[in-house]
mmCIF file with all atom_site columns, C-alpha atoms in Angstrom:
data_model
loop_
_atom_site.group_PDB
_atom_site.id
_atom_site.type_symbol
_atom_site.label_atom_id
_atom_site.label_alt_id
_atom_site.label_comp_id
_atom_site.label_asym_id
_atom_site.label_entity_id
_atom_site.label_seq_id
_atom_site.pdbx_PDB_ins_code
_atom_site.Cartn_x
_atom_site.Cartn_y
_atom_site.Cartn_z
_atom_site.occupancy
_atom_site.B_iso_or_equiv
_atom_site.pdbx_formal_charge
_atom_site.auth_seq_id
_atom_site.auth_comp_id
_atom_site.auth_asym_id
_atom_site.auth_atom_id
_atom_site.pdbx_PDB_model_num
ATOM 1   C CA . GLN A 1 1   ? 12.053 47.128  -40.424 1.00 66.00 ? 173 GLN A CA 1
ATOM 2   C CA . VAL A 1 2   ? 13.096 44.197  -38.268 1.00 68.00 ? 174 VAL A CA 1
ATOM 3   C CA . LEU A 1 3   ? 11.427 41.059  -36.977 1.00 65.00 ? 175 LEU A CA 1
ATOM 4   C CA . SER A 1 4   ? 11.071 40.879  -33.208 1.00 67.00 ? 176 SER A CA 1
ATOM 5   C CA . LEU A 1 5   ? 11.170 37.777  -31.065 1.00 66.00 ? 177 LEU A CA 1
ATOM 6   C CA . PRO A 1 6   ? 7.698  36.428  -30.215 1.00 68.00 ? 178 PRO A CA 1
ATOM 7   C CA . ILE A 1 7   ? 5.836  38.311  -27.490 1.00 72.00 ? 179 ILE A CA 1
ATOM 8   C CA . VAL A 1 8   ? 3.119  36.895  -25.236 1.00 69.00 ? 180 VAL A CA 1
ATOM 9   C CA . VAL A 1 9   ? 1.094  39.151  -22.938 1.00 77.00 ? 181 VAL A CA 1
ATOM 10  C CA . ILE A 1 10  ? -0.008 37.604  -19.634 1.00 65.00 ? 182 ILE A CA 1
ATOM 11  C CA . VAL A 1 11  ? -2.130 38.972  -16.779 1.00 68.00 ? 183 VAL A CA 1
ATOM 12  C CA . HIS A 1 12  ? -1.021 36.634  -13.988 1.00 63.00 ? 184 HIS A CA 1
ATOM 13  C CA . GLY A 1 13  ? 2.163  34.851  -12.958 1.00 65.00 ? 185 GLY A CA 1
ATOM 14  C CA . ASN A 1 14  ? 0.519  31.434  -13.238 1.00 69.00 ? 186 ASN A CA 1
ATOM 15  C CA . GLN A 1 15  ? 0.373  31.962  -17.025 1.00 66.00 ? 187 GLN A CA 1
ATOM 16  C CA . ASP A 1 16  ? 4.142  32.381  -17.228 1.00 69.00 ? 188 ASP A CA 1
ATOM 17  C CA . ASN A 1 17  ? 4.911  28.734  -17.950 1.00 73.00 ? 189 ASN A CA 1
ATOM 18  C CA . ASN A 1 18  ? 2.460  28.504  -20.869 1.00 74.00 ? 190 ASN A CA 1
ATOM 19  C CA . ALA A 1 19  ? 3.712  31.831  -22.217 1.00 77.00 ? 191 ALA A CA 1
ATOM 20  C CA . LYS A 1 20  ? 7.299  30.552  -22.246 1.00 81.00 ? 192 LYS A CA 1
ATOM 21  C CA . ALA A 1 21  ? 6.154  27.416  -24.098 1.00 77.00 ? 193 ALA A CA 1
ATOM 22  C CA . THR A 1 22  ? 4.407  29.535  -26.743 1.00 74.00 ? 194 THR A CA 1
ATOM 23  C CA . VAL A 1 23  ? 7.454  31.781  -27.207 1.00 76.00 ? 195 VAL A CA 1
ATOM 24  C CA . LEU A 1 24  ? 9.800  28.793  -27.477 1.00 76.00 ? 196 LEU A CA 1
ATOM 25  C CA . TRP A 1 25  ? 7.616  26.972  -30.032 1.00 77.00 ? 197 TRP A CA 1
ATOM 26  C CA . ASP A 1 26  ? 7.007  30.100  -32.114 1.00 78.00 ? 198 ASP A CA 1
ATOM 27  C CA . ASN A 1 27  ? 10.630 31.198  -32.041 1.00 74.00 ? 199 ASN A CA 1
ATOM 28  C CA . ALA A 1 28  ? 11.990 27.777  -32.969 1.00 69.00 ? 200 ALA A CA 1
ATOM 29  C CA . PHE A 1 29  ? 9.491  26.553  -35.539 1.00 68.00 ? 201 PHE A CA 1
ATOM 30  C CA . SER A 1 30  ? 7.884  29.528  -37.326 1.00 68.00 ? 202 SER A CA 1
ATOM 31  C CA . GLU A 1 31  ? 8.905  30.243  -40.933 1.00 69.00 ? 203 GLU A CA 1
ATOM 32  C CA . MET A 1 32  ? 10.348 33.618  -41.879 1.00 65.00 ? 204 MET A CA 1
ATOM 33  C CA . ASP A 1 33  ? 7.733  34.279  -44.593 1.00 66.00 ? 205 ASP A CA 1
ATOM 34  C CA . ARG A 1 34  ? 4.764  32.824  -42.695 1.00 65.00 ? 206 ARG A CA 1
ATOM 35  C CA . VAL A 1 35  ? 1.234  34.144  -42.459 1.00 62.00 ? 207 VAL A CA 1
ATOM 36  C CA . PRO A 1 36  ? 1.212  36.157  -39.211 1.00 63.00 ? 208 PRO A CA 1
ATOM 37  C CA . PHE A 1 37  ? 0.899  33.994  -36.076 1.00 63.00 ? 209 PHE A CA 1
ATOM 38  C CA . VAL A 1 38  ? 0.786  30.714  -38.027 1.00 64.00 ? 210 VAL A CA 1
ATOM 39  C CA . VAL A 1 39  ? 3.161  28.053  -36.690 1.00 70.00 ? 211 VAL A CA 1
ATOM 40  C CA . ALA A 1 40  ? 3.377  24.358  -37.558 1.00 75.00 ? 212 ALA A CA 1
ATOM 41  C CA . GLU A 1 41  ? 1.234  22.162  -35.322 1.00 82.00 ? 213 GLU A CA 1
ATOM 42  C CA . ARG A 1 42  ? 3.758  19.304  -35.595 1.00 86.00 ? 214 ARG A CA 1
ATOM 43  C CA . VAL A 1 43  ? 7.547  19.400  -35.922 1.00 88.00 ? 215 VAL A CA 1
ATOM 44  C CA . PRO A 1 44  ? 10.204 16.696  -36.387 1.00 91.00 ? 216 PRO A CA 1
ATOM 45  C CA . TRP A 1 45  ? 11.378 15.233  -33.080 1.00 92.00 ? 217 TRP A CA 1
ATOM 46  C CA . GLU A 1 46  ? 14.975 15.723  -34.216 1.00 91.00 ? 218 GLU A CA 1
ATOM 47  C CA . LYS A 1 47  ? 14.339 19.457  -34.534 1.00 91.00 ? 219 LYS A CA 1
ATOM 48  C CA . MET A 1 48  ? 12.672 19.516  -31.115 1.00 92.00 ? 220 MET A CA 1
ATOM 49  C CA . CYS A 1 49  ? 15.810 17.902  -29.628 1.00 93.00 ? 221 CYS A CA 1
ATOM 50  C CA . GLU A 1 50  ? 17.958 20.700  -31.068 1.00 93.00 ? 222 GLU A CA 1
ATOM 51  C CA . THR A 1 51  ? 15.583 23.300  -29.617 1.00 91.00 ? 223 THR A CA 1
ATOM 52  C CA . LEU A 1 52  ? 15.526 21.734  -26.140 1.00 94.00 ? 224 LEU A CA 1
ATOM 53  C CA . ASN A 1 53  ? 19.319 21.526  -26.149 1.00 94.00 ? 225 ASN A CA 1
ATOM 54  C CA . VAL A 1 54  ? 19.795 25.171  -27.176 1.00 93.00 ? 226 VAL A CA 1
ATOM 55  C CA . LYS A 1 55  ? 17.243 26.255  -24.555 1.00 93.00 ? 227 LYS A CA 1
ATOM 56  C CA . PHE A 1 56  ? 18.866 24.147  -21.838 1.00 94.00 ? 228 PHE A CA 1
ATOM 57  C CA . MET A 1 57  ? 22.398 25.412  -22.495 1.00 94.00 ? 229 MET A CA 1
ATOM 58  C CA . ALA A 1 58  ? 21.280 29.054  -22.761 1.00 92.00 ? 230 ALA A CA 1
ATOM 59  C CA . GLU A 1 59  ? 19.085 28.948  -19.650 1.00 91.00 ? 231 GLU A CA 1
ATOM 60  C CA . VAL A 1 60  ? 21.568 27.079  -17.442 1.00 91.00 ? 232 VAL A CA 1
ATOM 61  C CA . GLN A 1 61  ? 24.539 28.980  -18.923 1.00 92.00 ? 233 GLN A CA 1
ATOM 62  C CA . THR A 1 62  ? 26.577 25.821  -19.489 1.00 91.00 ? 234 THR A CA 1
ATOM 63  C CA . THR A 1 63  ? 28.668 24.446  -22.356 1.00 92.00 ? 235 THR A CA 1
ATOM 64  C CA . LYS A 1 64  ? 27.601 20.880  -21.526 1.00 92.00 ? 236 LYS A CA 1
ATOM 65  C CA . GLY A 1 65  ? 24.507 20.102  -23.564 1.00 92.00 ? 237 GLY A CA 1
ATOM 66  C CA . LEU A 1 66  ? 22.121 17.155  -23.746 1.00 92.00 ? 238 LEU A CA 1
ATOM 67  C CA . LEU A 1 67  ? 23.473 13.784  -24.845 1.00 93.00 ? 239 LEU A CA 1
ATOM 68  C CA . LYS A 1 68  ? 22.010 11.062  -27.080 1.00 92.00 ? 240 LYS A CA 1
ATOM 69  C CA . GLU A 1 69  ? 20.806 9.055   -24.088 1.00 92.00 ? 241 GLU A CA 1
ATOM 70  C CA . HIS A 1 70  ? 19.069 12.156  -22.707 1.00 94.00 ? 242 HIS A CA 1
ATOM 71  C CA . TYR A 1 71  ? 17.150 12.608  -25.976 1.00 93.00 ? 243 TYR A CA 1
ATOM 72  C CA . PHE A 1 72  ? 16.124 8.945   -25.846 1.00 93.00 ? 244 PHE A CA 1
ATOM 73  C CA . PHE A 1 73  ? 14.652 9.368   -22.366 1.00 93.00 ? 245 PHE A CA 1
ATOM 74  C CA . LEU A 1 74  ? 12.869 12.600  -23.349 1.00 94.00 ? 246 LEU A CA 1
ATOM 75  C CA . ALA A 1 75  ? 11.385 10.877  -26.411 1.00 93.00 ? 247 ALA A CA 1
ATOM 76  C CA . GLN A 1 76  ? 10.065 8.022   -24.270 1.00 93.00 ? 248 GLN A CA 1
ATOM 77  C CA . LYS A 1 77  ? 8.502  10.603  -21.972 1.00 93.00 ? 249 LYS A CA 1
ATOM 78  C CA . ILE A 1 78  ? 6.850  12.867  -24.540 1.00 92.00 ? 250 ILE A CA 1
ATOM 79  C CA . PHE A 1 79  ? 5.599  10.001  -26.751 1.00 92.00 ? 251 PHE A CA 1
ATOM 80  C CA . ASN A 1 80  ? 4.754  7.711   -23.804 1.00 90.00 ? 252 ASN A CA 1
ATOM 81  C CA . ASP A 1 81  ? 6.499  4.861   -25.642 1.00 89.00 ? 253 ASP A CA 1
ATOM 82  C CA . HIS A 1 82  ? 9.111  2.594   -24.063 1.00 87.00 ? 254 HIS A CA 1
ATOM 83  C CA . SER A 1 83  ? 9.351  0.089   -26.904 1.00 87.00 ? 255 SER A CA 1
ATOM 84  C CA . ALA A 1 84  ? 10.685 2.213   -29.797 1.00 86.00 ? 256 ALA A CA 1
ATOM 85  C CA . SER A 1 85  ? 14.398 2.525   -30.582 1.00 87.00 ? 257 SER A CA 1
ATOM 86  C CA . PHE A 1 86  ? 16.348 5.783   -30.676 1.00 88.00 ? 258 PHE A CA 1
ATOM 87  C CA . GLU A 1 87  ? 16.344 5.663   -34.493 1.00 89.00 ? 259 GLU A CA 1
ATOM 88  C CA . GLU A 1 88  ? 12.565 5.155   -34.627 1.00 89.00 ? 260 GLU A CA 1
ATOM 89  C CA . PHE A 1 89  ? 12.009 8.233   -32.490 1.00 90.00 ? 261 PHE A CA 1
ATOM 90  C CA . GLN A 1 90  ? 14.206 10.282  -34.830 1.00 88.00 ? 262 GLN A CA 1
ATOM 91  C CA . SER A 1 91  ? 11.757 9.744   -37.686 1.00 88.00 ? 263 SER A CA 1
ATOM 92  C CA . ARG A 1 92  ? 8.700  10.859  -35.667 1.00 91.00 ? 264 ARG A CA 1
ATOM 93  C CA . SER A 1 93  ? 7.127  14.263  -35.300 1.00 91.00 ? 265 SER A CA 1
ATOM 94  C CA . VAL A 1 94  ? 5.880  15.828  -32.074 1.00 91.00 ? 266 VAL A CA 1
ATOM 95  C CA . SER A 1 95  ? 2.781  17.987  -31.734 1.00 91.00 ? 267 SER A CA 1
ATOM 96  C CA . TRP A 1 96  ? 2.132  21.169  -29.774 1.00 89.00 ? 268 TRP A CA 1
ATOM 97  C CA . ALA A 1 97  ? -0.412 19.191  -27.740 1.00 90.00 ? 269 ALA A CA 1
ATOM 98  C CA . GLN A 1 98  ? 2.195  16.588  -26.748 1.00 93.00 ? 270 GLN A CA 1
ATOM 99  C CA . PHE A 1 99  ? 4.602  19.389  -25.876 1.00 91.00 ? 271 PHE A CA 1
ATOM 100 C CA . ASN A 1 100 ? 2.370  21.548  -23.703 1.00 90.00 ? 272 ASN A CA 1
ATOM 101 C CA . LYS A 1 101 ? -1.296 20.533  -23.691 1.00 88.00 ? 273 LYS A CA 1
ATOM 102 C CA . GLU A 1 102 ? -1.588 16.853  -22.830 1.00 89.00 ? 274 GLU A CA 1
ATOM 103 C CA . ILE A 1 103 ? -0.970 15.832  -19.230 1.00 91.00 ? 275 ILE A CA 1
ATOM 104 C CA . LEU A 1 104 ? 1.751  13.181  -18.880 1.00 89.00 ? 276 LEU A CA 1
ATOM 105 C CA . PRO A 1 105 ? 0.358  9.746   -17.909 1.00 89.00 ? 277 PRO A CA 1
ATOM 106 C CA . GLY A 1 106 ? -0.147 9.452   -14.169 1.00 87.00 ? 278 GLY A CA 1
ATOM 107 C CA . ARG A 1 107 ? 0.999  13.035  -13.563 1.00 89.00 ? 279 ARG A CA 1
ATOM 108 C CA . GLY A 1 108 ? -0.625 16.432  -13.142 1.00 89.00 ? 280 GLY A CA 1
ATOM 109 C CA . PHE A 1 109 ? 1.560  18.379  -15.565 1.00 92.00 ? 281 PHE A CA 1
ATOM 110 C CA . THR A 1 110 ? 2.642  18.565  -19.207 1.00 92.00 ? 282 THR A CA 1
ATOM 111 C CA . PHE A 1 111 ? 6.000  17.666  -20.743 1.00 93.00 ? 283 PHE A CA 1
ATOM 112 C CA . TRP A 1 112 ? 7.006  21.331  -21.008 1.00 93.00 ? 284 TRP A CA 1
ATOM 113 C CA . GLN A 1 113 ? 5.982  22.114  -17.419 1.00 93.00 ? 285 GLN A CA 1
ATOM 114 C CA . TRP A 1 114 ? 8.195  19.229  -16.260 1.00 95.00 ? 286 TRP A CA 1
ATOM 115 C CA . PHE A 1 115 ? 11.137 20.229  -18.502 1.00 95.00 ? 287 PHE A CA 1
ATOM 116 C CA . ASP A 1 116 ? 10.862 23.888  -17.508 1.00 93.00 ? 288 ASP A CA 1
ATOM 117 C CA . GLY A 1 117 ? 10.999 22.811  -13.845 1.00 93.00 ? 289 GLY A CA 1
ATOM 118 C CA . VAL A 1 118 ? 14.234 20.925  -14.582 1.00 94.00 ? 290 VAL A CA 1
ATOM 119 C CA . LEU A 1 119 ? 15.634 24.041  -16.294 1.00 93.00 ? 291 LEU A CA 1
ATOM 120 C CA . ASP A 1 120 ? 14.810 26.257  -13.331 1.00 93.00 ? 292 ASP A CA 1
ATOM 121 C CA . LEU A 1 121 ? 16.244 23.827  -10.752 1.00 94.00 ? 293 LEU A CA 1
ATOM 122 C CA . THR A 1 122 ? 19.468 23.264  -12.723 1.00 94.00 ? 294 THR A CA 1
ATOM 123 C CA . LYS A 1 123 ? 19.958 26.978  -13.357 1.00 93.00 ? 295 LYS A CA 1
ATOM 124 C CA . ARG A 1 124 ? 19.436 27.903  -9.702  1.00 91.00 ? 296 ARG A CA 1
ATOM 125 C CA . CYS A 1 125 ? 21.092 25.038  -7.829  1.00 91.00 ? 297 CYS A CA 1
ATOM 126 C CA . LEU A 1 126 ? 22.809 22.467  -10.042 1.00 93.00 ? 298 LEU A CA 1
ATOM 127 C CA . LYS A 1 127 ? 24.751 24.339  -12.728 1.00 93.00 ? 299 LYS A CA 1
ATOM 128 C CA . SER A 1 128 ? 28.223 23.345  -11.489 1.00 92.00 ? 300 SER A CA 1
ATOM 129 C CA . TYR A 1 129 ? 27.211 19.718  -10.892 1.00 94.00 ? 301 TYR A CA 1
ATOM 130 C CA . TRP A 1 130 ? 25.709 19.457  -14.369 1.00 95.00 ? 302 TRP A CA 1
ATOM 131 C CA . SER A 1 131 ? 28.735 21.134  -15.974 1.00 93.00 ? 303 SER A CA 1
ATOM 132 C CA . ASP A 1 132 ? 31.001 18.622  -14.198 1.00 92.00 ? 304 ASP A CA 1
ATOM 133 C CA . ARG A 1 133 ? 28.812 15.782  -15.578 1.00 93.00 ? 305 ARG A CA 1
ATOM 134 C CA . LEU A 1 134 ? 27.979 14.561  -12.072 1.00 93.00 ? 306 LEU A CA 1
ATOM 135 C CA . ILE A 1 135 ? 24.242 14.404  -12.845 1.00 93.00 ? 307 ILE A CA 1
ATOM 136 C CA . ILE A 1 136 ? 22.795 11.973  -15.385 1.00 92.00 ? 308 ILE A CA 1
ATOM 137 C CA . GLY A 1 137 ? 19.458 13.677  -14.796 1.00 90.00 ? 309 GLY A CA 1
ATOM 138 C CA . PHE A 1 138 ? 17.407 12.583  -17.787 1.00 93.00 ? 310 PHE A CA 1
ATOM 139 C CA . ILE A 1 139 ? 17.025 8.868   -17.062 1.00 91.00 ? 311 ILE A CA 1
ATOM 140 C CA . SER A 1 140 ? 14.043 6.709   -16.135 1.00 88.00 ? 312 SER A CA 1
ATOM 141 C CA . LYS A 1 141 ? 13.612 5.042   -12.755 1.00 86.00 ? 313 LYS A CA 1
ATOM 142 C CA . GLN A 1 142 ? 13.336 1.665   -14.531 1.00 87.00 ? 314 GLN A CA 1
ATOM 143 C CA . TYR A 1 143 ? 16.648 2.114   -16.355 1.00 89.00 ? 315 TYR A CA 1
ATOM 144 C CA . VAL A 1 144 ? 18.325 3.271   -13.144 1.00 89.00 ? 316 VAL A CA 1
ATOM 145 C CA . CYS A 1 145 ? 17.314 -0.025  -11.507 1.00 88.00 ? 317 CYS A CA 1
ATOM 146 C CA . LYS A 1 146 ? 18.814 -1.909  -14.430 1.00 88.00 ? 318 LYS A CA 1
ATOM 147 C CA . LEU A 1 147 ? 22.091 0.038   -14.183 1.00 87.00 ? 319 LEU A CA 1
ATOM 148 C CA . LEU A 1 148 ? 22.493 -0.158  -10.416 1.00 89.00 ? 320 LEU A CA 1
ATOM 149 C CA . SER A 1 149 ? 21.195 -3.656  -9.653  1.00 86.00 ? 321 SER A CA 1
ATOM 150 C CA . THR A 1 150 ? 24.539 -5.285  -10.504 1.00 87.00 ? 322 THR A CA 1
ATOM 151 C CA . GLU A 1 151 ? 26.692 -2.634  -8.791  1.00 88.00 ? 323 GLU A CA 1
ATOM 152 C CA . PRO A 1 152 ? 28.328 -2.791  -5.316  1.00 87.00 ? 324 PRO A CA 1
ATOM 153 C CA . ASP A 1 153 ? 26.498 -1.583  -2.215  1.00 88.00 ? 325 ASP A CA 1
ATOM 154 C CA . GLY A 1 154 ? 26.438 2.225   -1.970  1.00 89.00 ? 326 GLY A CA 1
ATOM 155 C CA . THR A 1 155 ? 26.712 2.965   -5.711  1.00 91.00 ? 327 THR A CA 1
ATOM 156 C CA . PHE A 1 156 ? 24.478 5.912   -6.589  1.00 93.00 ? 328 PHE A CA 1
ATOM 157 C CA . LEU A 1 157 ? 23.500 8.351   -9.336  1.00 93.00 ? 329 LEU A CA 1
ATOM 158 C CA . LEU A 1 158 ? 21.422 11.492  -9.654  1.00 94.00 ? 330 LEU A CA 1
ATOM 159 C CA . ARG A 1 159 ? 18.286 11.833  -11.751 1.00 94.00 ? 331 ARG A CA 1
ATOM 160 C CA . PHE A 1 160 ? 15.562 14.422  -12.208 1.00 95.00 ? 332 PHE A CA 1
ATOM 161 C CA . SER A 1 161 ? 12.336 13.441  -10.475 1.00 93.00 ? 333 SER A CA 1
ATOM 162 C CA . ASP A 1 162 ? 9.535  12.067  -12.652 1.00 90.00 ? 334 ASP A CA 1
ATOM 163 C CA . SER A 1 163 ? 6.813  12.679  -10.090 1.00 87.00 ? 335 SER A CA 1
ATOM 164 C CA . GLU A 1 164 ? 7.645  16.244  -9.042  1.00 89.00 ? 336 GLU A CA 1
ATOM 165 C CA . ILE A 1 165 ? 8.316  19.403  -11.035 1.00 92.00 ? 337 ILE A CA 1
ATOM 166 C CA . GLY A 1 166 ? 11.783 20.768  -10.310 1.00 93.00 ? 338 GLY A CA 1
ATOM 167 C CA . GLY A 1 167 ? 13.169 17.953  -8.168  1.00 94.00 ? 339 GLY A CA 1
ATOM 168 C CA . VAL A 1 168 ? 16.412 15.964  -8.204  1.00 94.00 ? 340 VAL A CA 1
ATOM 169 C CA . THR A 1 169 ? 16.634 12.574  -6.519  1.00 94.00 ? 341 THR A CA 1
ATOM 170 C CA . ILE A 1 170 ? 19.430 10.203  -5.569  1.00 93.00 ? 342 ILE A CA 1
ATOM 171 C CA . ALA A 1 171 ? 19.068 6.540   -6.509  1.00 92.00 ? 343 ALA A CA 1
ATOM 172 C CA . HIS A 1 172 ? 21.361 4.134   -4.674  1.00 92.00 ? 344 HIS A CA 1
ATOM 173 C CA . VAL A 1 173 ? 21.806 0.392   -4.353  1.00 90.00 ? 345 VAL A CA 1
ATOM 174 C CA . ILE A 1 174 ? 21.544 -1.531  -1.094  1.00 88.00 ? 346 ILE A CA 1
ATOM 175 C CA . ARG A 1 175 ? 22.962 -5.033  -1.226  1.00 80.00 ? 347 ARG A CA 1
ATOM 176 C CA . GLY A 1 176 ? 21.878 -7.540  1.403   1.00 77.00 ? 348 GLY A CA 1
ATOM 177 C CA . LYS A 1 177 ? 24.082 -10.147 3.086   1.00 76.00 ? 349 LYS A CA 1
ATOM 178 C CA . ASP A 1 178 ? 22.621 -12.761 0.757   1.00 79.00 ? 350 ASP A CA 1
ATOM 179 C CA . GLY A 1 179 ? 23.841 -10.764 -2.250  1.00 73.00 ? 351 GLY A CA 1
ATOM 180 C CA . SER A 1 180 ? 20.391 -9.549  -3.272  1.00 80.00 ? 352 SER A CA 1
ATOM 181 C CA . SER A 1 181 ? 20.176 -5.916  -4.363  1.00 82.00 ? 353 SER A CA 1
ATOM 182 C CA . GLN A 1 182 ? 17.547 -3.245  -3.884  1.00 86.00 ? 354 GLN A CA 1
ATOM 183 C CA . VAL A 1 183 ? 17.544 0.192   -5.509  1.00 87.00 ? 355 VAL A CA 1
ATOM 184 C CA . GLU A 1 184 ? 16.110 3.000   -3.401  1.00 88.00 ? 356 GLU A CA 1
ATOM 185 C CA . ASN A 1 185 ? 15.245 6.548   -4.464  1.00 89.00 ? 357 ASN A CA 1
ATOM 186 C CA . ILE A 1 186 ? 15.656 9.278   -1.860  1.00 89.00 ? 358 ILE A CA 1
ATOM 187 C CA . GLN A 1 187 ? 12.831 11.823  -1.598  1.00 91.00 ? 359 GLN A CA 1
ATOM 188 C CA . PRO A 1 188 ? 13.491 14.476  -4.302  1.00 92.00 ? 360 PRO A CA 1
ATOM 189 C CA . PHE A 1 189 ? 15.218 17.713  -3.324  1.00 93.00 ? 361 PHE A CA 1
ATOM 190 C CA . SER A 1 190 ? 13.644 20.955  -4.551  1.00 92.00 ? 362 SER A CA 1
ATOM 191 C CA . ALA A 1 191 ? 15.345 24.298  -5.181  1.00 91.00 ? 363 ALA A CA 1
ATOM 192 C CA . LYS A 1 192 ? 14.150 25.390  -1.728  1.00 93.00 ? 364 LYS A CA 1
ATOM 193 C CA . ASP A 1 193 ? 15.773 22.335  -0.110  1.00 92.00 ? 365 ASP A CA 1
ATOM 194 C CA . LEU A 1 194 ? 19.052 22.940  -1.951  1.00 91.00 ? 366 LEU A CA 1
ATOM 195 C CA . SER A 1 195 ? 19.089 26.619  -1.006  1.00 90.00 ? 367 SER A CA 1
ATOM 196 C CA . ILE A 1 196 ? 19.083 25.522  2.653   1.00 90.00 ? 368 ILE A CA 1
ATOM 197 C CA . ARG A 1 197 ? 21.780 22.873  2.232   1.00 90.00 ? 369 ARG A CA 1
ATOM 198 C CA . SER A 1 198 ? 23.620 22.239  -1.019  1.00 91.00 ? 370 SER A CA 1
ATOM 199 C CA . LEU A 1 199 ? 23.459 18.992  -2.971  1.00 91.00 ? 371 LEU A CA 1
ATOM 200 C CA . GLY A 1 200 ? 27.159 18.304  -2.362  1.00 91.00 ? 372 GLY A CA 1
ATOM 201 C CA . ASP A 1 201 ? 26.779 18.624  1.409   1.00 91.00 ? 373 ASP A CA 1
ATOM 202 C CA . ARG A 1 202 ? 23.651 16.472  1.412   1.00 91.00 ? 374 ARG A CA 1
ATOM 203 C CA . ILE A 1 203 ? 25.571 13.758  -0.455  1.00 91.00 ? 375 ILE A CA 1
ATOM 204 C CA . ARG A 1 204 ? 28.424 14.043  2.069   1.00 91.00 ? 376 ARG A CA 1
ATOM 205 C CA . ASP A 1 205 ? 25.890 13.685  4.911   1.00 89.00 ? 377 ASP A CA 1
ATOM 206 C CA . LEU A 1 206 ? 24.418 10.433  3.582   1.00 89.00 ? 378 LEU A CA 1
ATOM 207 C CA . GLY A 1 207 ? 26.705 7.646   4.775   1.00 87.00 ? 379 GLY A CA 1
ATOM 208 C CA . GLN A 1 208 ? 24.998 5.008   2.634   1.00 89.00 ? 380 GLN A CA 1
ATOM 209 C CA . LEU A 1 209 ? 26.303 6.730   -0.515  1.00 90.00 ? 381 LEU A CA 1
ATOM 210 C CA . ARG A 1 210 ? 29.806 5.556   -1.448  1.00 91.00 ? 382 ARG A CA 1
ATOM 211 C CA . ASN A 1 211 ? 30.566 5.637   -5.175  1.00 92.00 ? 383 ASN A CA 1
ATOM 212 C CA . LEU A 1 212 ? 29.079 7.736   -7.956  1.00 93.00 ? 384 LEU A CA 1
ATOM 213 C CA . TYR A 1 213 ? 28.100 5.395   -10.803 1.00 90.00 ? 385 TYR A CA 1
ATOM 214 C CA . PRO A 1 214 ? 29.968 3.638   -12.238 1.00 87.00 ? 386 PRO A CA 1
ATOM 215 C CA . ASN A 1 215 ? 32.862 3.649   -9.743  1.00 87.00 ? 387 ASN A CA 1
ATOM 216 C CA . THR A 1 216 ? 34.044 7.102   -8.612  1.00 90.00 ? 388 THR A CA 1
ATOM 217 C CA . PRO A 1 217 ? 34.386 7.559   -4.824  1.00 92.00 ? 389 PRO A CA 1
ATOM 218 C CA . LYS A 1 218 ? 31.892 10.224  -3.764  1.00 90.00 ? 390 LYS A CA 1
ATOM 219 C CA . ASP A 1 219 ? 34.510 12.429  -2.078  1.00 90.00 ? 391 ASP A CA 1
ATOM 220 C CA . GLN A 1 220 ? 36.536 12.406  -5.276  1.00 91.00 ? 392 GLN A CA 1
ATOM 221 C CA . ALA A 1 221 ? 33.495 13.245  -7.424  1.00 89.00 ? 393 ALA A CA 1
ATOM 222 C CA . PHE A 1 222 ? 31.859 15.833  -5.149  1.00 90.00 ? 394 PHE A CA 1
ATOM 223 C CA . GLY A 1 223 ? 34.724 17.010  -2.921  1.00 88.00 ? 395 GLY A CA 1
ATOM 224 C CA . SER A 1 224 ? 35.081 20.314  -4.750  1.00 88.00 ? 396 SER A CA 1
ATOM 225 C CA . HIS A 1 225 ? 31.369 20.966  -4.122  1.00 86.00 ? 397 HIS A CA 1
ATOM 226 C CA . TYR A 1 226 ? 31.520 20.462  -0.352  1.00 86.00 ? 398 TYR A CA 1
ATOM 227 C CA . ASN A 1 227 ? 31.266 23.605  1.762   1.00 83.00 ? 399 ASN A CA 1
ATOM 228 C CA . SER A 1 228 ? 33.906 23.950  4.435   1.00 69.00 ? 400 SER A CA 1
ATOM 229 C CA . GLU A 1 229 ? 32.213 24.051  7.829   1.00 61.00 ? 401 GLU A CA 1
ATOM 230 C CA . TRP A 1 230 ? 33.509 24.971  11.253  1.00 41.00 ? 402 TRP A CA 1
ATOM 231 C CA . GLU A 1 231 ? 35.512 22.081  12.553  1.00 41.00 ? 403 GLU A CA 1
ATOM 232 C CA . GLY A 1 232 ? 34.409 20.860  15.924  1.00 38.00 ? 404 GLY A CA 1
ATOM 233 C CA . ALA A 1 233 ? 30.969 22.455  15.511  1.00 43.00 ? 405 ALA A CA 1
ATOM 234 C CA . GLU A 1 234 ? 28.321 20.503  17.357  1.00 41.00 ? 406 GLU A CA 1
#
C-alpha cells in the first residue's frame, strides 16, 4: 500500500491550469492522516512561499530560487495590500480562493494563472537568464519607477508583466536634457515572441538600453546570451 500523488481528471485542455492548481494545493497542504479529499482552506503564507519556491525551481530546472524581495512582491499581489511590511505578511494565511478563485484587481485572471504563466515562460525561454540572475522578474511597476528614477539614462531591468499572462517586459529610464527622468516599459514579450528572436538579441537590438540595473554594461551582462549572426548580413 502506498499513497499516490494527487490526480485530477480533466476533459478539456482549458481545465489544465485549474487542475495543476488543485494538485499543487493538495500535494503541498494535505495531512497524511486526513479524511479523504479534505484539504485546509487556508494555509500560512510562509508555507505558501516554500511551496511556490519548490514548484518554481522544479519546473524551471534551476538552482536559483525565489528571494525575500520576490516573496514580498507576491504577497502584495495575492493579498492586494501595498501597505503591510514583509514581517506582517509572514504572519498571515492565504486561502484557496485568493490562490486560484478570485480574479486579481483590474485583471482577468487569478494569482495562480498569472504565476503559472511566469513558470511556463521562464521554463521555455528564460531559464539561463534567470539562473544568471539577470531577471528581477517579481517586482512591481511602481517599485521599478522608484529604483530607476535616480539612475543614469539607459539603465534598465527585466520584470514579469502584471497585465499579461506569461510576459516579460523591459523597464528603462530616459533622462531629459533638463535632468528629469521618465521610466518606460516596453511592450511585454511572450514565449512566442522569444521563440522568434531571443531575449538577449532583443536587448542587443535596443540601442536605448545601456546598463543592467544597477550598473552592469548590457554587453557584459548579456553578451554570453547573444546569438552569433552572419557578419555583413543585410
